[in-house]
Coordinates of C-alpha atoms in Angstrom, one line a residue:
M27 CA -2.5 -5.2 25.7
A28 CA -2.0 -1.2 24.7
N29 CA 1.5 -2.6 24.1
L30 CA 0.6 -4.8 21.2
F31 CA -0.2 -1.6 18.7
D32 CA 3.1 0.4 20.5
L33 CA 5.3 1.4 17.7
Q34 CA 7.6 3.2 19.3
G35 CA 11.4 2.8 17.8
R36 CA 9.9 1.2 13.9
V37 CA 10.8 2.6 10.5
A38 CA 8.2 2.7 8.2
V39 CA 8.7 3.3 4.7
V40 CA 5.2 3.9 2.6
M41 CA 5.3 3.4 -0.6
G42 CA 2.0 5.8 -2.4
G43 CA 2.3 7.3 1.1
T44 CA 1.2 10.5 0.0
S45 CA -2.8 10.0 -1.3
G46 CA -5.6 7.7 -0.3
I47 CA -5.3 4.5 1.5
G48 CA -1.0 5.1 1.7
R49 CA -1.5 8.4 3.2
A50 CA -4.0 7.4 5.8
I51 CA -1.6 4.3 7.0
A52 CA 1.0 7.0 6.7
I53 CA -0.1 9.2 9.6
G54 CA -1.2 6.3 11.6
L55 CA 1.6 4.7 11.6
A56 CA 3.4 7.5 12.8
E57 CA 0.4 7.8 15.7
S58 CA 1.1 5.0 16.5
G59 CA 5.0 6.1 17.5
A60 CA 6.5 4.9 14.5
D61 CA 9.1 7.2 12.2
V62 CA 7.6 7.1 8.7
V63 CA 8.9 8.0 5.2
A64 CA 5.9 8.2 2.8
T65 CA 6.7 8.7 -0.5
G66 CA 5.6 9.6 -4.0
R67 CA 5.8 10.9 -7.3
R68 CA 5.1 14.5 -6.6
E69 CA 7.0 17.3 -4.4
A70 CA 3.9 19.2 -3.0
N71 CA 2.2 15.8 -1.9
V72 CA 5.5 14.4 -0.1
A73 CA 6.1 17.6 2.2
E74 CA 2.9 17.5 2.9
V75 CA 3.0 13.9 4.4
A76 CA 6.0 14.8 6.0
A77 CA 4.8 17.6 7.5
Q78 CA 1.6 15.6 9.5
I79 CA 3.8 12.8 10.4
E80 CA 6.2 15.5 12.1
K81 CA 3.3 17.3 13.8
A82 CA 1.9 14.2 15.1
G83 CA 5.4 14.3 17.2
R84 CA 8.0 11.9 14.6
R85 CA 10.7 11.9 12.3
S86 CA 10.2 12.0 8.5
L87 CA 12.2 12.2 5.2
Q88 CA 11.4 13.8 1.9
V89 CA 12.1 11.9 -0.8
T90 CA 10.3 11.6 -3.9
V91 CA 9.9 8.0 -5.9
D92 CA 8.8 6.8 -8.9
A93 CA 7.5 2.9 -8.5
G94 CA 8.3 2.4 -12.0
S95 CA 12.0 3.0 -11.7
R96 CA 14.5 0.3 -9.7
A97 CA 17.1 3.4 -9.1
S98 CA 14.7 5.6 -7.7
I99 CA 13.5 3.1 -5.2
D100 CA 17.1 2.0 -4.3
A101 CA 18.0 5.3 -4.2
L102 CA 15.2 6.1 -1.4
R103 CA 16.3 2.6 0.2
D104 CA 19.9 4.3 0.8
A105 CA 18.7 7.9 2.2
V106 CA 16.5 5.9 4.9
Q107 CA 19.2 3.7 5.9
A108 CA 21.2 6.7 5.9
E109 CA 18.9 8.7 8.1
F110 CA 17.9 6.2 10.5
G111 CA 19.8 3.2 10.3
R112 CA 16.7 1.2 10.1
V113 CA 14.0 -0.3 8.5
D114 CA 10.9 -2.3 9.6
I115 CA 8.1 -1.6 8.2
L116 CA 7.6 -1.5 4.1
V117 CA 3.9 -0.7 2.8
N118 CA 3.4 -1.1 -0.5
S119 CA 0.7 1.2 -1.7
A120 CA 1.4 2.4 -4.8
G121 CA -0.6 1.7 -7.8
Q122 CA -2.9 3.0 -10.7
I123 CA -6.2 2.1 -12.5
F124 CA -8.0 2.5 -15.4
R125 CA -11.1 1.3 -16.8
K126 CA -11.3 0.2 -21.1
P127 CA -13.1 -3.2 -23.1
T128 CA -10.4 -5.6 -22.8
V129 CA -10.7 -6.3 -26.0
S130 CA -9.4 -2.8 -26.3
I131 CA -6.0 -2.7 -24.1
G132 CA -2.8 -2.3 -25.9
E133 CA 0.1 -3.9 -24.3
E134 CA 2.1 -0.9 -23.8
E135 CA -1.0 0.5 -20.7
W136 CA -1.2 -2.9 -19.9
N137 CA 2.3 -3.5 -19.3
R138 CA 2.8 0.4 -17.8
L139 CA -0.3 -0.7 -15.2
L140 CA 0.8 -4.0 -14.2
D141 CA 4.6 -2.6 -13.5
V142 CA 4.0 0.2 -11.3
N143 CA 1.2 -2.3 -9.4
L144 CA 2.7 -5.6 -9.4
T145 CA 6.1 -5.0 -10.2
G146 CA 6.7 -2.1 -8.4
T147 CA 5.7 -4.1 -5.1
L148 CA 8.2 -6.7 -6.1
R149 CA 10.8 -3.7 -6.5
A150 CA 10.7 -2.2 -3.0
C151 CA 9.9 -5.5 -1.2
Q152 CA 13.3 -6.4 -3.4
S153 CA 15.0 -3.3 -2.4
F154 CA 14.1 -3.2 0.9
Y155 CA 14.5 -7.0 1.7
E156 CA 17.9 -6.6 3.8
L157 CA 16.9 -4.0 5.7
L158 CA 13.7 -5.7 7.1
R159 CA 15.7 -8.8 7.3
Q160 CA 18.2 -7.4 9.9
S161 CA 15.1 -6.0 11.8
D162 CA 13.4 -8.6 14.4
Q163 CA 10.4 -6.6 13.4
G164 CA 10.2 -6.9 9.9
R165 CA 6.6 -6.3 8.6
V166 CA 5.5 -6.1 4.6
V167 CA 2.1 -5.1 3.9
N168 CA 0.9 -5.0 0.3
I169 CA -2.1 -3.1 -0.7
A170 CA -4.0 -5.5 -3.0
S171 CA -8.1 -5.6 -3.1
L172 CA -11.3 -6.9 -3.4
N173 CA -10.7 -7.1 -7.5
S174 CA -8.2 -10.1 -6.7
Y175 CA -10.9 -12.4 -6.0
V176 CA -14.5 -10.7 -7.9
S177 CA -14.7 -9.2 -11.1
F178 CA -15.2 -5.7 -11.8
F179 CA -16.3 -4.0 -14.8
E180 CA -13.9 -3.3 -18.1
V181 CA -10.5 -3.1 -15.3
A182 CA -8.6 -6.7 -16.4
A183 CA -5.7 -4.7 -15.7
Y184 CA -6.0 -3.6 -12.5
A185 CA -7.6 -7.0 -11.7
A186 CA -4.9 -8.9 -13.2
S187 CA -2.1 -7.0 -11.3
K188 CA -3.8 -6.7 -8.2
S189 CA -4.6 -11.4 -8.1
G190 CA -0.3 -11.1 -8.8
V191 CA -0.5 -8.6 -5.3
L192 CA -2.4 -11.6 -3.9
G193 CA -0.1 -14.6 -4.8
L194 CA 3.2 -12.5 -4.2
T195 CA 2.0 -11.9 -1.0
R196 CA 1.8 -15.4 0.0
S197 CA 4.6 -16.1 -1.4
L198 CA 6.7 -13.5 0.4
A199 CA 5.1 -14.9 3.9
V200 CA 6.5 -18.4 2.9
E201 CA 10.0 -17.5 2.1
W202 CA 10.5 -14.7 4.2
A203 CA 8.9 -16.5 7.6
Q204 CA 12.7 -18.0 8.2
H205 CA 14.0 -14.7 8.6
G206 CA 11.3 -13.4 11.6
M207 CA 9.4 -11.5 8.7
R208 CA 5.5 -11.1 8.4
V209 CA 4.3 -10.4 4.6
N210 CA 0.7 -9.9 4.5
A211 CA -2.0 -7.7 2.8
L212 CA -5.0 -6.1 2.7
A213 CA -8.1 -6.5 0.3
P214 CA -10.5 -3.1 0.2
G215 CA -12.7 -2.7 -1.5
Y216 CA -14.2 1.1 -2.9
V217 CA -12.6 3.9 -0.3
E218 CA -13.4 7.5 -0.7
T219 CA -9.8 8.5 -2.0
P220 CA -9.3 11.2 -4.8
M221 CA -8.6 8.6 -7.5
V222 CA -11.9 7.3 -7.1
R223 CA -13.5 10.8 -6.9
R224 CA -11.8 11.4 -10.4
R225 CA -13.6 8.3 -11.4
E226 CA -17.3 9.6 -10.8
M227 CA -16.7 13.0 -12.0
A228 CA -15.7 11.7 -15.3
G229 CA -18.4 9.7 -15.4
K230 CA -17.1 6.2 -14.7
L231 CA -18.2 5.5 -11.3
D232 CA -22.1 5.4 -10.7
R233 CA -22.1 6.1 -6.9
E234 CA -25.7 5.4 -5.9
R235 CA -25.5 1.9 -7.8
L236 CA -22.6 0.9 -6.4
Q237 CA -23.3 1.3 -2.9
R238 CA -26.5 -0.4 -2.9
R239 CA -24.5 -3.6 -3.7
I240 CA -22.5 -2.6 -0.4
P241 CA -23.3 -3.9 2.8
M242 CA -22.4 -1.1 4.7
G243 CA -24.8 0.8 2.0
R244 CA -21.6 3.2 1.8
L245 CA -17.9 3.5 0.2
A246 CA -15.1 3.3 3.6
R247 CA -13.1 6.1 4.8
P248 CA -8.7 5.9 4.0
E249 CA -8.5 5.7 7.5
E250 CA -11.3 2.3 8.1
I251 CA -8.4 0.6 5.8
A252 CA -5.4 2.4 7.2
E253 CA -6.6 1.1 11.2
A254 CA -6.3 -2.8 9.8
G255 CA -3.1 -1.7 8.3
W256 CA -2.0 -0.7 11.7
F257 CA -3.0 -4.0 12.9
L258 CA -1.0 -6.2 10.4
C259 CA 2.2 -3.8 11.5
S260 CA 1.7 -4.0 15.0
P261 CA 2.9 -6.6 17.6
A262 CA -0.9 -7.8 17.7
A263 CA -0.1 -9.5 14.4
S264 CA 3.2 -11.3 15.5
Y265 CA 1.9 -14.7 14.4
I266 CA 0.0 -13.7 11.1
T267 CA 1.7 -14.2 7.5
G268 CA 0.5 -15.0 4.3
A269 CA -3.0 -13.4 5.7
V270 CA -5.2 -11.4 3.3
L271 CA -7.3 -8.8 5.0
S272 CA -10.4 -7.8 3.1
V273 CA -11.8 -4.7 4.7

């Protein structure tokens, strides 16, 4: 049974892997035996997570990436291939959110959010496709949201993007299964992340009211979402594809 969760010899790339859920997934994959490249836009954050991965006894690589730039993602892919020679796992966790009445959303800010959350996921999947196909253990885990299913107040752009991530996940699962690749998603609820804490401090999130609506009575820890991600990346999930696991 222990071997079902062993990722020794695997190479993982985590887009948006320097904070929140992505960071927790990246460190957890390293603790499960994988070499992990966790990326983001800020050099200091990339270096800090790389140090944590190396502290776990695994190899890493420090490359900053902009999910809104195909050239940036392709450069990351080339660097990972040159250093490790393979990619077995891709996690797409880069994301943004803003709260605003839908009638007031400008097309530019709408397009900017969808470009990162949805098109950024597509870019990474396309860029890493060939390396994942060459692996006999190709896994993709996309971060959707409970907002993919239910509506929250004044976050229409985020909801549209995360609904799109859910649809993209299922479509890729159907297309890529023929190559032995598994494509799944996580749909987290509210999580104790820097993004959520910033919204709370800005008065845009009422924690007490929110927690009354959560069955567990609290926000999730990033590690609790990450554990589901490790499962989807592991041999234990070898016959699961096109699934969206709500956490």
